Coordinates of N, CA, C and O in Angstrom, one line a residue:
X1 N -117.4 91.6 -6.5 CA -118.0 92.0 -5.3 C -118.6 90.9 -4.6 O -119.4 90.1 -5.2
X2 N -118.4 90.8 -3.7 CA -118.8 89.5 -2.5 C -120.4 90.0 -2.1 O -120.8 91.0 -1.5
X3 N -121.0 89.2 -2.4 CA -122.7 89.6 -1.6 C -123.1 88.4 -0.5 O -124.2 87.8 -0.4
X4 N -121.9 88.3 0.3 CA -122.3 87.2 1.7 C -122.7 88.3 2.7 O -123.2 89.4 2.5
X5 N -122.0 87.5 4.5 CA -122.6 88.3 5.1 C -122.3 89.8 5.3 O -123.0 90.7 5.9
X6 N -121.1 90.1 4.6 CA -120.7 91.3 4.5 C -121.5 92.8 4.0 O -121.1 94.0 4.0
X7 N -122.7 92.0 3.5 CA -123.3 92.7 2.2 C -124.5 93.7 3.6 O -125.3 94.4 2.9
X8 N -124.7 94.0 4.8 CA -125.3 94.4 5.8 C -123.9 96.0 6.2 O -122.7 96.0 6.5
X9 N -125.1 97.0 5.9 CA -124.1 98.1 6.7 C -123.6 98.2 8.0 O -122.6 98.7 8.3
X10 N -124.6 97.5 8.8 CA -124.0 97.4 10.4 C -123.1 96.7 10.5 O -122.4 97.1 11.5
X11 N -122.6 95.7 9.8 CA -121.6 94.8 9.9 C -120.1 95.8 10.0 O -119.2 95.5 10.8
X12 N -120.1 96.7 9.4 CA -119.2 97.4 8.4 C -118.8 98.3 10.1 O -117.9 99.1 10.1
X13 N -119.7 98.0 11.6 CA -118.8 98.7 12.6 C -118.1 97.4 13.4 O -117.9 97.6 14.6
X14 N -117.9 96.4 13.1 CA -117.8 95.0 13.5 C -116.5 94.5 12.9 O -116.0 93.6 13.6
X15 N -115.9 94.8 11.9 CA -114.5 95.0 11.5 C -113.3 95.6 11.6 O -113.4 96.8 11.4
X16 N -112.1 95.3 12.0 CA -111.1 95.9 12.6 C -111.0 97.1 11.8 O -111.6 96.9 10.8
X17 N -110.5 98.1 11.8 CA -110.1 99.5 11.5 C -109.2 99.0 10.4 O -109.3 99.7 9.3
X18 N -108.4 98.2 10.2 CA -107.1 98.0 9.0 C -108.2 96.9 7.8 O -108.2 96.8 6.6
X19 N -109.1 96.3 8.8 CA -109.7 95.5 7.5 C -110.6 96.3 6.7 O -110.7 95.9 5.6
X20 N -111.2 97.4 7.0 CA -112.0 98.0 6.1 C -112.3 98.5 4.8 O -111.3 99.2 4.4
X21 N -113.0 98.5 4.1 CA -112.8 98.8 2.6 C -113.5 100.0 2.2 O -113.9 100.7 3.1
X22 N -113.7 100.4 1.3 CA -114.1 102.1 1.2 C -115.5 101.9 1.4 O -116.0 102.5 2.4
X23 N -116.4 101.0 0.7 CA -117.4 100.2 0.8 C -118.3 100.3 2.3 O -119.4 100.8 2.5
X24 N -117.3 99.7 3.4 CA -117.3 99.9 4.4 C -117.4 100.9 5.4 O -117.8 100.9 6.6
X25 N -116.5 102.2 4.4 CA -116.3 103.7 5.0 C -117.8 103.7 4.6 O -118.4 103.6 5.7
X26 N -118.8 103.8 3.7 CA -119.7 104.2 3.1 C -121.1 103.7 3.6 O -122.2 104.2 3.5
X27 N -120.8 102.7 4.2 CA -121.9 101.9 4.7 C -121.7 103.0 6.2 O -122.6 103.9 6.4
X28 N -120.8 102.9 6.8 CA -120.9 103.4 8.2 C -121.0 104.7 8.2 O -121.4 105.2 9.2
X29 N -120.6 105.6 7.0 CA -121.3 106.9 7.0 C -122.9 106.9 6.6 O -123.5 107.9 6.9
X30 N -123.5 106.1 6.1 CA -125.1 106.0 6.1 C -125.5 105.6 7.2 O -126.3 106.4 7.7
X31 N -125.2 104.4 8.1 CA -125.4 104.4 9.1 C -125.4 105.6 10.5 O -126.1 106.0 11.4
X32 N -124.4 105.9 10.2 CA -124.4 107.2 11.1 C -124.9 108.5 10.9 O -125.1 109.3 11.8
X33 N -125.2 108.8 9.3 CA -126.5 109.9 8.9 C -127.7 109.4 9.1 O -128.4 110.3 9.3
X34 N -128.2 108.5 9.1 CA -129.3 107.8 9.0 C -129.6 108.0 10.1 O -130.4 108.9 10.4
X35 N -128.8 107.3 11.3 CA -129.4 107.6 13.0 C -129.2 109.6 13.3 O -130.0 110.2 13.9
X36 N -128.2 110.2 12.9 CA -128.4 111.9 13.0 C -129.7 112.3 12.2 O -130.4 113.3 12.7
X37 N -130.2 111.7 11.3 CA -131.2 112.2 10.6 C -132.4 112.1 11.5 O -133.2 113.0 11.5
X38 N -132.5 111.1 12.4 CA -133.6 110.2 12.8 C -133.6 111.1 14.3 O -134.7 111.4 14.8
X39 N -132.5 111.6 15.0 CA -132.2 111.9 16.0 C -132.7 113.3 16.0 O -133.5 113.7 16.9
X40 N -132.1 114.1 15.0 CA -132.6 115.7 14.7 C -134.1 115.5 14.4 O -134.7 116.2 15.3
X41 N -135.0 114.9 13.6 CA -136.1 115.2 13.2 C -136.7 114.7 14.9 O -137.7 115.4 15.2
X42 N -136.3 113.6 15.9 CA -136.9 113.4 16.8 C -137.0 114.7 17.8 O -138.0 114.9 18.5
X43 N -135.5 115.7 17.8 CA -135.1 116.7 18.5 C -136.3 117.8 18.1 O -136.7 118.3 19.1
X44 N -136.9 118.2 16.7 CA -137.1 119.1 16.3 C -138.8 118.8 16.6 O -139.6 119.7 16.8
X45 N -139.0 117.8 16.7 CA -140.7 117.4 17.2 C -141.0 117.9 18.7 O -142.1 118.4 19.1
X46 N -139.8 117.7 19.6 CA -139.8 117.4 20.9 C -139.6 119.1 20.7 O -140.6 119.6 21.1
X47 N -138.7 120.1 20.3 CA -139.0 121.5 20.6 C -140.5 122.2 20.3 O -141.2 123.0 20.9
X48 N -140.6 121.4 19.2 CA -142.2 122.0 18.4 C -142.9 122.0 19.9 O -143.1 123.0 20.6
X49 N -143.2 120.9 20.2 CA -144.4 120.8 21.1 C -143.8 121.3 22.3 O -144.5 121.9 23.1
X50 N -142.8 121.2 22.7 CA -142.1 122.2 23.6 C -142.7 123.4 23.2 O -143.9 123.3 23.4
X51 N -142.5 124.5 22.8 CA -142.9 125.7 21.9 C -144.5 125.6 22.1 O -145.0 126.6 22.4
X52 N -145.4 124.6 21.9 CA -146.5 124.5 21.8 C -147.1 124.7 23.0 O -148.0 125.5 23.2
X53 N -146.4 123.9 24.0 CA -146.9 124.1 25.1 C -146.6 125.4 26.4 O -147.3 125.5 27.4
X54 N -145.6 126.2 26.1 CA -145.3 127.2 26.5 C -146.2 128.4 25.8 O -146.7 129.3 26.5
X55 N -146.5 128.4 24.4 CA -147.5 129.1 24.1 C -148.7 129.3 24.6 O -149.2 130.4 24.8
X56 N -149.4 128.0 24.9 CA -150.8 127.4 25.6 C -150.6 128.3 26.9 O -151.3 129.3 27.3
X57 N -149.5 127.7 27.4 CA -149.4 128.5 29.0 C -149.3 129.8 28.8 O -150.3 130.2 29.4
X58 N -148.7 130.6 28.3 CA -148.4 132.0 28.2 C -150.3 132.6 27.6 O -150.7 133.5 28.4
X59 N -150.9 132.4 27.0 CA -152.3 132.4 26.5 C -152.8 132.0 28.2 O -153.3 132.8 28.9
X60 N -152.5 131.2 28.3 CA -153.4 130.9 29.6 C -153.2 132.0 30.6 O -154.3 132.7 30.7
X61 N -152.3 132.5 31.3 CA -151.3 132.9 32.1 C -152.2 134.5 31.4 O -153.0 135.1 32.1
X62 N -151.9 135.0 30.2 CA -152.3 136.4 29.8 C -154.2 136.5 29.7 O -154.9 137.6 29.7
X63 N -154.8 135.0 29.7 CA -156.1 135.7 29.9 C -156.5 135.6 31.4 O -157.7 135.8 31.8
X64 N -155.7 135.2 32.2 CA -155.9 134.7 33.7 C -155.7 136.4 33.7 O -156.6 137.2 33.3
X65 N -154.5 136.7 34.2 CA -154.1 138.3 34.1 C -155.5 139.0 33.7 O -156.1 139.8 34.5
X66 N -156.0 138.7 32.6 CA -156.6 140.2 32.0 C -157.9 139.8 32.7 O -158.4 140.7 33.3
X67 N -158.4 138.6 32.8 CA -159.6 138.1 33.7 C -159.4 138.7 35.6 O -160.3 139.0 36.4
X68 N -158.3 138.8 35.9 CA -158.4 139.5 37.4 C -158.0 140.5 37.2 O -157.9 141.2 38.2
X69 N -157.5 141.3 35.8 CA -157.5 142.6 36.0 C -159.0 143.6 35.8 O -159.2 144.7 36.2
X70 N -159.8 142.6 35.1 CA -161.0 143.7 34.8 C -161.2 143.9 33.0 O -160.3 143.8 32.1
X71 N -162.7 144.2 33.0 CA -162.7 145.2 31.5 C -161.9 146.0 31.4 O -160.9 145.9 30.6
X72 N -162.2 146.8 32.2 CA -161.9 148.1 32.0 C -160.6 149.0 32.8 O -160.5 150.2 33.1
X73 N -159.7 147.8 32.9 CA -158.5 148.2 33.2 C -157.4 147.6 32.3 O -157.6 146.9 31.4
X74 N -155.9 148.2 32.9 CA -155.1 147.9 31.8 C -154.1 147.3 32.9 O -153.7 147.6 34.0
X75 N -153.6 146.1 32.1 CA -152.1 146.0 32.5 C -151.1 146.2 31.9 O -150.8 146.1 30.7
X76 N -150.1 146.5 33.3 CA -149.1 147.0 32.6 C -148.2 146.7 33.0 O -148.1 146.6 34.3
X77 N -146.6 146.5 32.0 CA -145.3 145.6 32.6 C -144.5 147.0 33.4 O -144.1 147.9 32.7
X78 N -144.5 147.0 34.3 CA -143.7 147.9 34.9 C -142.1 147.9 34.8 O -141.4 148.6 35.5
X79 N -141.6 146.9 33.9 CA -140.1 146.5 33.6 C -140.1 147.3 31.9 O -138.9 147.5 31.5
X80 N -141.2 147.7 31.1 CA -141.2 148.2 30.1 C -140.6 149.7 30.1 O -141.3 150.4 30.9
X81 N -139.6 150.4 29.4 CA -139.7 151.7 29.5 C -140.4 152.1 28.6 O -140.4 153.3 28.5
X82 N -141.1 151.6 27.9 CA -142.5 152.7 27.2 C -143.9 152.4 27.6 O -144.8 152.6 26.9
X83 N -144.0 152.0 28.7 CA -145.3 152.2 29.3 C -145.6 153.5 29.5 O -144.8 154.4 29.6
X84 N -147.3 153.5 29.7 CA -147.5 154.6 30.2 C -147.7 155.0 31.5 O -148.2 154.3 32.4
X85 N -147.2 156.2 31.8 CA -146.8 157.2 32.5 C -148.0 158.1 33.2 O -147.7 158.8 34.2
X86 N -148.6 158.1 33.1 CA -149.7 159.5 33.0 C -151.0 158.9 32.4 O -151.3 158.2 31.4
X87 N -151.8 159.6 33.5 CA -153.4 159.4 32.7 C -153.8 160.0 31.5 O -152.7 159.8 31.1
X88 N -154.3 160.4 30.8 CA -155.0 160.8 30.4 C -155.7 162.1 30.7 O -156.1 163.1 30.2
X89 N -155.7 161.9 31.3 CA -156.7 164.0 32.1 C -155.3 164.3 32.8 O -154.7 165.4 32.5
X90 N -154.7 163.5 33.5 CA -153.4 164.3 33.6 C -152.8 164.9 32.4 O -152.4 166.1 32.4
X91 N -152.8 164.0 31.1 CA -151.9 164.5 30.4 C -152.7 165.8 29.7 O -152.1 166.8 29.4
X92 N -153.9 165.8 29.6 CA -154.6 166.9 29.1 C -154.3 168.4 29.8 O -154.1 169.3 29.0
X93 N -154.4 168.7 31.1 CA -154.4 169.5 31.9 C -152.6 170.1 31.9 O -152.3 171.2 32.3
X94 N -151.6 168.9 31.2 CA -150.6 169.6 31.2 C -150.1 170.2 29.6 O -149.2 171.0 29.3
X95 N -150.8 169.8 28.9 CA -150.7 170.5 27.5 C -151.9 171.5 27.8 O -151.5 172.6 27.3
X96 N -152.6 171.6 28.2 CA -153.8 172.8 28.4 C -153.1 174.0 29.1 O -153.4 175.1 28.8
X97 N -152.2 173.6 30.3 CA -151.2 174.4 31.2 C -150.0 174.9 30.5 O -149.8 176.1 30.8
X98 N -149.1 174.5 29.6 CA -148.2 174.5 28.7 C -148.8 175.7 27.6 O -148.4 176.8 27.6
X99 N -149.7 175.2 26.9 CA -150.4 176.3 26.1 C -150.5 177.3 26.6 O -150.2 178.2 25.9
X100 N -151.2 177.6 28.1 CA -151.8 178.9 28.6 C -149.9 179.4 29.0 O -149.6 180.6 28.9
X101 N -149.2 178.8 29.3 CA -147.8 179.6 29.6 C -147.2 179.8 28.0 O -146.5 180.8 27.7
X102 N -147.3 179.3 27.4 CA -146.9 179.7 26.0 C -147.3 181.0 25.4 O -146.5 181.8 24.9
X103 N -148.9 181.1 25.4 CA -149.4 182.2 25.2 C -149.2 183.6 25.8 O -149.6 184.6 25.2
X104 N -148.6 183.8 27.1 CA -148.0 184.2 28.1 C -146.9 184.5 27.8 O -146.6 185.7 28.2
X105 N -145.7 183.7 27.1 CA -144.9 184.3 27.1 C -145.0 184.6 25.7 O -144.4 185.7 25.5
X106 N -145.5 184.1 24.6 CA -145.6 184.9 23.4 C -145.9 186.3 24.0 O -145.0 187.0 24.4
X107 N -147.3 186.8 24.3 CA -147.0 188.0 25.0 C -146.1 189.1 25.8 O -146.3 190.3 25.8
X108 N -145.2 188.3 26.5 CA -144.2 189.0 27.5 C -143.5 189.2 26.5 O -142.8 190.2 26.8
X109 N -143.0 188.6 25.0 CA -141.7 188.3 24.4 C -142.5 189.6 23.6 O -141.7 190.4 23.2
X110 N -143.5 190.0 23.4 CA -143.8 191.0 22.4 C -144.0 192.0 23.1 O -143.8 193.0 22.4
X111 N -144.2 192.2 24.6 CA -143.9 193.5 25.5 C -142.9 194.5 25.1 O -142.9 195.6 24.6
X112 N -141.9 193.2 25.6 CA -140.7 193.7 25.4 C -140.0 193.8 24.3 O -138.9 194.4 24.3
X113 N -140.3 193.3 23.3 CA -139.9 194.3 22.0 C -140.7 195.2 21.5 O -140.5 195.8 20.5
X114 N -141.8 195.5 22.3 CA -142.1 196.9 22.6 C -141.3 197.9 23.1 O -141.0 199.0 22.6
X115 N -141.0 197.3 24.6 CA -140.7 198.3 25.1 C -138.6 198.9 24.7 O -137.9 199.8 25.0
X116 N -138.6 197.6 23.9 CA -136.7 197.4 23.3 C -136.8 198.8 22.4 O -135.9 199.6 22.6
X117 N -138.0 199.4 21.2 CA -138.3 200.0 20.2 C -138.5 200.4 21.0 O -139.5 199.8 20.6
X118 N -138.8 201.3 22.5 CA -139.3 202.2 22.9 C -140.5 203.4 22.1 O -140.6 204.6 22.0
X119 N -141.6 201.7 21.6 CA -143.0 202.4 21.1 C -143.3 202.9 22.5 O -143.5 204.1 22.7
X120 N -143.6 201.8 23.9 CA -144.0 202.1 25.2 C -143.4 202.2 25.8 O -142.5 201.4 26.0
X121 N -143.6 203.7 26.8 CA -142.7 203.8 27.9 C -142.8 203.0 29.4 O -143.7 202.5 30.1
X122 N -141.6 203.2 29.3 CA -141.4 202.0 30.6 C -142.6 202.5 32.0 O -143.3 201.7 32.7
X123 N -142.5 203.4 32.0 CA -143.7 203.4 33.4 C -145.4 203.4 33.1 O -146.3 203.7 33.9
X124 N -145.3 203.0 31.9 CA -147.3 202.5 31.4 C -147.1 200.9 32.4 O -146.1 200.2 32.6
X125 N -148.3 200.7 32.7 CA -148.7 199.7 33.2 C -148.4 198.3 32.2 O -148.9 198.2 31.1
X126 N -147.6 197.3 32.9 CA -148.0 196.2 31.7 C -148.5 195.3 31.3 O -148.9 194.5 32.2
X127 N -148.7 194.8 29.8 CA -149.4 195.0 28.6 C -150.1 193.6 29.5 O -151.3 193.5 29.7
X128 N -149.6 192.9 29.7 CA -149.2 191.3 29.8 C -149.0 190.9 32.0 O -148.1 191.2 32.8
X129 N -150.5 190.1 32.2 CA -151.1 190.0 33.4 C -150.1 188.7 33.7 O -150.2 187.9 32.8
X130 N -149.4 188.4 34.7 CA -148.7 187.4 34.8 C -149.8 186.6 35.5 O -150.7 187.3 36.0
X131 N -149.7 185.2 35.6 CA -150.8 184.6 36.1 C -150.2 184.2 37.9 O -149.2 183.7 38.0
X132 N -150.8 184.5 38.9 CA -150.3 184.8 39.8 C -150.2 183.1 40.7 O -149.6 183.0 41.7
X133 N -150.9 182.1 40.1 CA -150.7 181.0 40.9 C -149.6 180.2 40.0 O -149.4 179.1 40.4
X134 N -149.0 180.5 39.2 CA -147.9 179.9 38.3 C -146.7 180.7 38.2 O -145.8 180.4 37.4
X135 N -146.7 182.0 39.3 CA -145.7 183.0 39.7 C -145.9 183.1 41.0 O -146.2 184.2 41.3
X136 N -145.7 182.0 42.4 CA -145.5 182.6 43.5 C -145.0 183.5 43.9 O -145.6 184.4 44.4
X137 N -144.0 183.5 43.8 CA -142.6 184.1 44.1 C -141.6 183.4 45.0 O -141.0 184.1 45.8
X138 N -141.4 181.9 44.8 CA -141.3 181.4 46.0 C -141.9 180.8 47.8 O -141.4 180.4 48.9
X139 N -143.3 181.2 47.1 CA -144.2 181.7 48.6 C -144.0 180.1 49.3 O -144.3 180.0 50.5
X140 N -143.6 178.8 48.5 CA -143.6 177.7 49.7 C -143.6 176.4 48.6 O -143.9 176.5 47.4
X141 N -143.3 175.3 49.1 CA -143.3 174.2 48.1 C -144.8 173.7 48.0 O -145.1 173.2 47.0
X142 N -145.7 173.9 48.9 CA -147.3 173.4 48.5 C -147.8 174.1 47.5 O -148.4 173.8 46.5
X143 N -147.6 175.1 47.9 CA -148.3 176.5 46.5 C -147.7 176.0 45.1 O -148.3 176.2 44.0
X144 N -146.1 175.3 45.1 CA -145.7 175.1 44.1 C -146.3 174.0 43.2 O -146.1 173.9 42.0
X145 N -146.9 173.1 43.9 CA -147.4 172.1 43.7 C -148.5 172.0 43.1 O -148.6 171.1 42.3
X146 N -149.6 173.2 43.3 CA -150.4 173.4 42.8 C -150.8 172.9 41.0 O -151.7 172.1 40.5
X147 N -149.7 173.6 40.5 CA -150.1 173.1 39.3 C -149.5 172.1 38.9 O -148.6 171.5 39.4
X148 N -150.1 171.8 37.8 CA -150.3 170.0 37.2 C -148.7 169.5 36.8 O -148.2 168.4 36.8
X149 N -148.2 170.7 36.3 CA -146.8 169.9 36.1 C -145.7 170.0 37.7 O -144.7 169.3 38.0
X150 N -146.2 170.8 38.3 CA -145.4 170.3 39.3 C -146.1 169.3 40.5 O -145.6 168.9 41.5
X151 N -147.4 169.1 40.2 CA -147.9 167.6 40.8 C -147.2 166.5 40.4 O -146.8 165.6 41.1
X152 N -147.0 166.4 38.9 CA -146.5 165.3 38.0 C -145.5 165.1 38.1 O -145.2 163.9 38.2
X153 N -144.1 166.2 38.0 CA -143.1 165.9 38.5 C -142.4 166.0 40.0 O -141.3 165.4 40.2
X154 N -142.9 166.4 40.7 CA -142.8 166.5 42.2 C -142.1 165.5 43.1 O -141.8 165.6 44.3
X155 N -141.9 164.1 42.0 CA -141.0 163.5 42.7 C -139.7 163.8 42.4 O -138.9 163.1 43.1
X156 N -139.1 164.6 41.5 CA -137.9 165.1 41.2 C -137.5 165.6 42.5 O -136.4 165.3 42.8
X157 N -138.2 166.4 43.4 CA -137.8 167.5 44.0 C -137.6 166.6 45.5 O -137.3 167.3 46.5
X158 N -137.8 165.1 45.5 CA -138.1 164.6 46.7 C -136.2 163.4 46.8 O -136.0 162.7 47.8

């Protein structure tokens, strides 16, 4: 084995393609892992702090947001489909409305398997008071509005 100036891996890209020896394949594959090695770990620093600094900003950016939004408000992404929808007292007043028509029709549904068994006859007064602002009869679309689920959905109808 020759240890002159050949004994340097850089040399080993400085040699014609037919003179090279395996030796030479081996040197210029370390040389060329060696700079990918050096180039990736430079790549992977340069994302980190990339990454670092979009984080900073996004922190910044979300307490700026929450600072002009207030204590005591919320924000909210309006591109989210599970945001909320509905207040809170809204949403109470429509399960509180829901229940009172439920109970309502549990009633009407037990009338009338009353009146199916003909325990009661059809011309007794009945059992079960319909609630008269949740039964216009059609009287107008304001009246319909009245209640809470048709405040809430009322843009359906628009």
């Amino acid at each position: 084995m020759d240890l002159d100036d050949d004994s340097s891996p850089a040399l080993a890209f400085e040699k014609d393609a037919f003179e090279l020896t395996v030796e030479d394949v081996y040197d210029i594959s370390y040389v060329v892992g060696r700079d990918l090695l050096r180039i990736s770990r430079a790549g992977e620093e340069e994302l980190r702090m990339e990454r670092d600094n979009l984080k900073s900003q996004l922190d910044r950016m979300l307490t700026e947001r929450m600072q002009v939004a207030g204590a005591n408000q919320m924000v909210v992404d309006l591109s989210d489909p599970n945001r909320p929808r509905f207040t809170m007292h809204e949403l109470k007043e429509v399960l509180q409305e829901r229940n009172h028509l439920k109970a309502q029709l549990m009633l009407a549904q037990e009338e009338l398997q009353l009146y199916k068994s003909k325990i009661l006859p059809l011309s007794q007064e009945p059992m079960v008071e319909v609630d008269q602002k949740h039964n216009n009869g059609g009287a107008g679309k304001a009246d319909e509005e009245k209640t809470t689920i048709g405040k809430l959905f009322s843009f359906r109808r628009k």
